[in-house]
Amino acid sequence: MPQVIDFRVDPANYRHWQVEYAGPVATLSMDVDEQGGLFEGYELKLNSYDLGVDIELNDVVQRMRFEHPEVKVVVLRSGKENVFCAGANIRMLGGAAHSHKVNFCKFTNETRNAFEAAEQDSGQQYIAAVKGACAGGGYELALACNHIMLTDDSTSAVGLPEVPLLAVLPGTGGLTRITDKRKVRRDIADIFCSIEEGVKGQRAKDWRLVDEVIVNSKFNDTVSARALEFAKNSSKADTDAGITFEPLARTHTEDSVSWSVVSVEIDRAGRKAVFTIKGPDEAASATMAEFQSLGDQAYMVRLCRELEDAILHMRLNEMEIGLWVIRTEGDPELFTGHEALLADNADHWLANEVRQYWKRTLKRLDVTSRSLVAFIEHGSCFVGVLAEILFSVDRSYMMDGEFEDDDRALATIKLTEANFGPYPMGNGLTRLQTRFLGEPEQVDAAKAAMGNALDAQAADKIGLATVILDDIDWDDEVRIFVEERASFSPDAMTGMEANLRFAGPETMETRIFGRLTAWQNWIFIRPNAVGENGALQRYGTGVRGEFDLDRV
Amino acid sequence: MPQVIDFRVDPANYRHWQVEYAGPVATLSMDVDEQGGLFEGYELKLNSYDLGVDIELNDVVQRMRFEHPEVKVVVLRSGKENVFCAGANIRMLGGAAHSHKVNFCKFTNETRNAFEAAEQDSGQQYIAAVKGACAGGGYELALACNHIMLTDDSTSAVGLPEVPLLAVLPGTGGLTRITDKRKVRRDIADIFCSIEEGVKGQRAKDWRLVDEVIVNSKFNDTVSARALEFAKNSSKADTDAGITFEPLARTHTEDSVSWSVVSVEIDRAGRKAVFTIKGPDEAASATMAEFQSLGDQAYMVRLCRELEDAILHMRLNEMEIGLWVIRTEGDPELFTGHEALLADNADHWLANEVRQYWKRTLKRLDVTSRSLVAFIEHGSCFVGVLAEILFSVDRSYMMDGEFEDDDRALATIKLTEANFGPYPMGNGLTRLQTRFLGEPEQVDAAKAAMGNALDAQAADKIGLATVILDDIDWDDEVRIFVEERASFSPDAMTGMEANLRFAGPETMETRIFGRLTAWQNWIFIRPNAVGENGALQRYGTGVRGEFDLDRV
């Protein structure tokens, strides 16, 4: 494995994707470099993908929103003949550690969700133009699009052959999108998921697996026509030019990573990492025009990019660091101004994109399989969207009253409109609504306190902090918590957190991360799949897997 | 292990429970016989339980509905001093096969759900009177009750210590009921689930973990008063005497089990079992009085008991039989009459109980982790509630047209009111609503066809059968399906079926079986719990578990 998996990529260096921009329509071609795998030991044949391919895809999706706001429709196609995409690379899956597999799947799921979010957030739609074999993760890519068009020829088929071929699930949302997005009848889904070779032509349409089937000779023209039609009917407003995401600078030491306003200090012996988020140094721009002229250096953009990179870096590179402590430092009033500019201009395309980006980044935190805790210390800056972090983490500890030899401003929490709507969780509720499912009147109490700098006593009264501690207790209590958490089974923590974090309604997102992923995790460590004689290990040998026959 | 785990128990022989009946209030005392474990190798200390204890509990809950309809409130208490219930027996869990553990949890979950169903279905409420330690599965028992009363003394506490002590989850609904039934704030839930010793007194109330905290000296009196108050305010109507569930007779051969109207033939080489349900021989009773006079011999009661016993028997005793084929034989018209008597008298207490029993039994089928298929053959009897089976199974195959040398009546499906409301799935929808999520107009088409005997062509048109086959194709196609299913990984089937069966809305039930169970399944096979140095194996040795630290 490479020393560090790096999520920062530059379009100039893409190995697997090409994007052509033509006004409101962008064409995204998947053309995976067989030799471009992230790890040794496999070739990315037939447009199969590994994490490296998906890192580039995530970058495309992200830049499409910020750098190309003129794009209303993205056409996803293959750059290869006869194959659309064969899905996740089997040899990579067979050789990867369980923890890598699971985090790889989480990231790919987030990218697929970002396809769907593009329409919900910004009216940007995805069309899958499927020519050639479209199997497993390949079909899951198509499923994440708004519209699926399939060529009617002898080689083009959509399929989810994971179960019969590999004895694992279509785990990148496949099963969930089949039942809940495309609403395929369950017995037909059962047949579909048992067919190795997939489903072609009209039958794919009849089974609700694709939206259109088009004869090969007319396929390209029809795709172009459909893209223009979607663009014409798009709800997305015409906008001026986007902003550019320049390469993100960061510095490493053995036990730390630092960006401009985010840093992570790793305590390997204690199995924890401390994330520090710094508030802005300067006042916010006065107008969105000024904000936009700053490009990716506007504080709210820069912070979000750095926080996202920190989350992804730590998730994939530091598996043994089971506890993330999140703290902030800064001037709450200054931060309030930066956030308010975006809130006051929520209809401005760029303000909207920045807010939606924060929404997605907070969701990444929600589904991160690490114990999360916030320390609300003196001098901290938990305001609005940063206060959302307090309701994303598993617990928070807040300093109460003066601390000896500590001349920082007293710890406060300040709620803003950010905490009451614009950043819903995957379950569709705000974090405060989820937090107070049993005491909905507390959401009103929180709303009434909007704009106030709430000290520990006031925050505790509304239920915003988990534990408030004075100078006498802080060090001991916090230390005990950190040590206790490190002593628990990482698996039990993962399962517990996955169940406690998402009360209330379920959505396709919560199902994908909660139910589908949980089953896949289980299957991914069963000998029937990954054992020496399991189907995943034997794939390609011509010998089928041998199975322990016990049902659970 | 004993040769056969038998779900048929007789109150006269209970080893672990006592029930006292006093008019509208029944007192159910848990007093587990330490030496009464179902398997060798452990003692059921401190009111801990194994499957045998839960089989008796399920029997109590069931008889309460049919034999004691006068009961409006059930008080659940401990028959031991200083301990309410210590939860599932750890040594039993440590020693059991994974497949047993998972099926044990499924059954205990069904029983806990039956507590809650008792109120929803029949207005029968459960009060947990907690004195002494109430931990893990013990607290999950209390959580399934409608009202939890806790003694305020130094030994009485509620707790979910699974995570810190055993590195597994509170998997019998614990995490789900904490967040979604009792709506405990998620950060408080996080603390609660990390505390080995549990939570006492007022704090338990403040944290929404119990409904009442009562000083020890007034506890018994307050419980009695509360039970009478609940009974007085109960919505449950006063009824005449119940009917008695006599011992259920069945006969075994090596490869079959037979009851009066249900039989199961096991094909071990083919890894499949064929369930045959026989229609009634005689016309239905004319009145509910006549029906009630038949007691448990009324066809609709007898069939449901036998079908439930068959499901449970096959689930726990025949783990390697991965495919269940369900077929029926009988006169659809006769069956229609039996079902109609209950539907026409749905307000009659016994008709209601029988229908609710069918609801619960069909739900058992929905969550059974075996591939389920129905063969709709000539001479079959898929009417109303039996037709529900067709929409519970993963697929159905239906005979189309005349078959050579087959003089049975042509295969038909007949829908009745049973298919449009009284038997919802765990997700709250009817099976037809779930089936046709993508084509809701098909539910209307099905409704319009109610009462008609639909042959294969007609059933296919509405989408009621998965595959219809004529005489030429039937044998081959059915054989290929059966062989193919047997060739798939049992784990992949389990995961796939769990994801495909429950489209649409989620409820506490679907979360317990879908999400909580999936995570627990995973944790139950991770070395951190069940490995030689895992926490579950080391429990009681004084040495903590050693953990692989990788997070997923």
GROMACS .gro file of N, CA, C and O in nm, chain A residues 176 179-181 183 506-508 511 515, chain B residues 427-429 433-434 437 499-507 510:
model
  104
  176THR      N    1  -3.064  -0.122  -0.229
  176THR     CA    2  -3.156  -0.019  -0.178
  176THR      C    3  -3.217   0.062  -0.292
  176THR      O    4  -3.337   0.092  -0.290
  179THR      N    5  -3.493  -0.137  -0.474
  179THR     CA    6  -3.625  -0.148  -0.408
  179THR      C    7  -3.688  -0.011  -0.382
  179THR      O    8  -3.809   0.003  -0.391
  180ASP      N    9  -3.606   0.088  -0.345
  180ASP     CA   10  -3.664   0.212  -0.294
  180ASP      C   11  -3.658   0.330  -0.390
  180ASP      O   12  -3.737   0.423  -0.377
  181LYS      N   13  -3.566   0.329  -0.483
  181LYS     CA   14  -3.562   0.438  -0.582
  181LYS      C   15  -3.636   0.395  -0.708
  181LYS      O   16  -3.726   0.461  -0.753
  183LYS      N   17  -3.801   0.113  -0.729
  183LYS     CA   18  -3.922   0.044  -0.683
  183LYS      C   19  -3.954  -0.079  -0.768
  183LYS      O   20  -4.067  -0.101  -0.811
  506GLU      N   21  -3.641   0.701   0.836
  506GLU     CA   22  -3.535   0.645   0.753
  506GLU      C   23  -3.552   0.696   0.610
  506GLU      O   24  -3.662   0.725   0.565
  507THR      N   25  -3.441   0.706   0.542
  507THR     CA   26  -3.441   0.745   0.402
  507THR      C   27  -3.353   0.646   0.327
  507THR      O   28  -3.292   0.557   0.387
  508MET      N   29  -3.344   0.663   0.197
  508MET     CA   30  -3.257   0.575   0.120
  508MET      C   31  -3.114   0.585   0.174
  508MET      O   32  -3.044   0.486   0.185
  511ARG      N   33  -3.072   0.399   0.501
  511ARG     CA   34  -3.076   0.255   0.473
  511ARG      C   35  -2.948   0.204   0.414
  511ARG      O   36  -2.905   0.092   0.443
  515ARG      N   37  -2.847  -0.023   0.694
  515ARG     CA   38  -2.889  -0.162   0.677
  515ARG      C   39  -2.804  -0.235   0.574
  515ARG      O   40  -2.745  -0.339   0.604
  979ASN      N   41  -4.335  -0.331   0.820
  979ASN     CA   42  -4.315  -0.192   0.775
  979ASN      C   43  -4.444  -0.111   0.777
  979ASN      O   44  -4.445   0.006   0.738
  980GLY      N   45  -4.553  -0.173   0.821
  980GLY     CA   46  -4.679  -0.101   0.835
  980GLY      C   47  -4.766  -0.104   0.710
  980GLY      O   48  -4.882  -0.066   0.715
  981LEU      N   49  -4.710  -0.150   0.599
  981LEU     CA   50  -4.788  -0.161   0.475
  981LEU      C   51  -4.841  -0.302   0.459
  981LEU      O   52  -4.790  -0.396   0.519
  985GLN      N   53  -4.923  -0.365  -0.097
  985GLN     CA   54  -4.873  -0.227  -0.108
  985GLN      C   55  -4.721  -0.226  -0.122
  985GLN      O   56  -4.664  -0.151  -0.200
  986THR      N   57  -4.654  -0.310  -0.045
  986THR     CA   58  -4.508  -0.317  -0.053
  986THR      C   59  -4.466  -0.370  -0.189
  986THR      O   60  -4.374  -0.316  -0.252
  989LEU      N   61  -4.506  -0.093  -0.470
  989LEU     CA   62  -4.464   0.044  -0.438
  989LEU      C   63  -4.444   0.127  -0.565
  989LEU      O   64  -4.474   0.246  -0.568
 1051ASN      N   65  -3.257  -0.729   0.252
 1051ASN     CA   66  -3.265  -0.598   0.189
 1051ASN      C   67  -3.381  -0.587   0.091
 1051ASN      O   68  -3.437  -0.480   0.075
 1052LEU      N   69  -3.415  -0.697   0.025
 1052LEU     CA   70  -3.519  -0.687  -0.078
 1052LEU      C   71  -3.661  -0.699  -0.021
 1052LEU      O   72  -3.756  -0.652  -0.082
 1053ARG      N   73  -3.674  -0.762   0.095
 1053ARG     CA   74  -3.810  -0.791   0.143
 1053ARG      C   75  -3.883  -0.671   0.201
 1053ARG      O   76  -4.005  -0.675   0.213
 1054PHE      N   77  -3.810  -0.570   0.244
 1054PHE     CA   78  -3.877  -0.463   0.321
 1054PHE      C   79  -3.859  -0.326   0.259
 1054PHE      O   80  -3.801  -0.236   0.317
 1055ALA      N   81  -3.909  -0.309   0.139
 1055ALA     CA   82  -3.906  -0.175   0.078
 1055ALA      C   83  -4.004  -0.085   0.152
 1055ALA      O   84  -4.084  -0.132   0.231
 1056GLY      N   85  -3.993   0.045   0.123
 1056GLY     CA   86  -4.090   0.138   0.179
 1056GLY      C   87  -4.054   0.183   0.319
 1056GLY      O   88  -3.938   0.184   0.356
 1057PRO      N   89  -4.156   0.223   0.395
 1057PRO     CA   90  -4.129   0.284   0.526
 1057PRO      C   91  -4.061   0.188   0.622
 1057PRO      O   92  -4.067   0.066   0.606
 1058GLU      N   93  -3.996   0.248   0.721
 1058GLU     CA   94  -3.934   0.167   0.826
 1058GLU      C   95  -4.008   0.190   0.957
 1058GLU      O   96  -4.063   0.297   0.980
 1059THR      N   97  -4.007   0.091   1.041
 1059THR     CA   98  -4.068   0.100   1.173
 1059THR      C   99  -3.966   0.045   1.273
 1059THR      O  100  -3.860  -0.004   1.234
 1062THR      N  101  -3.889  -0.313   1.169
 1062THR     CA  102  -3.799  -0.337   1.056
 1062THR      C  103  -3.657  -0.296   1.092
 1062THR      O  104  -3.561  -0.355   1.044
   0.00000   0.00000   0.00000
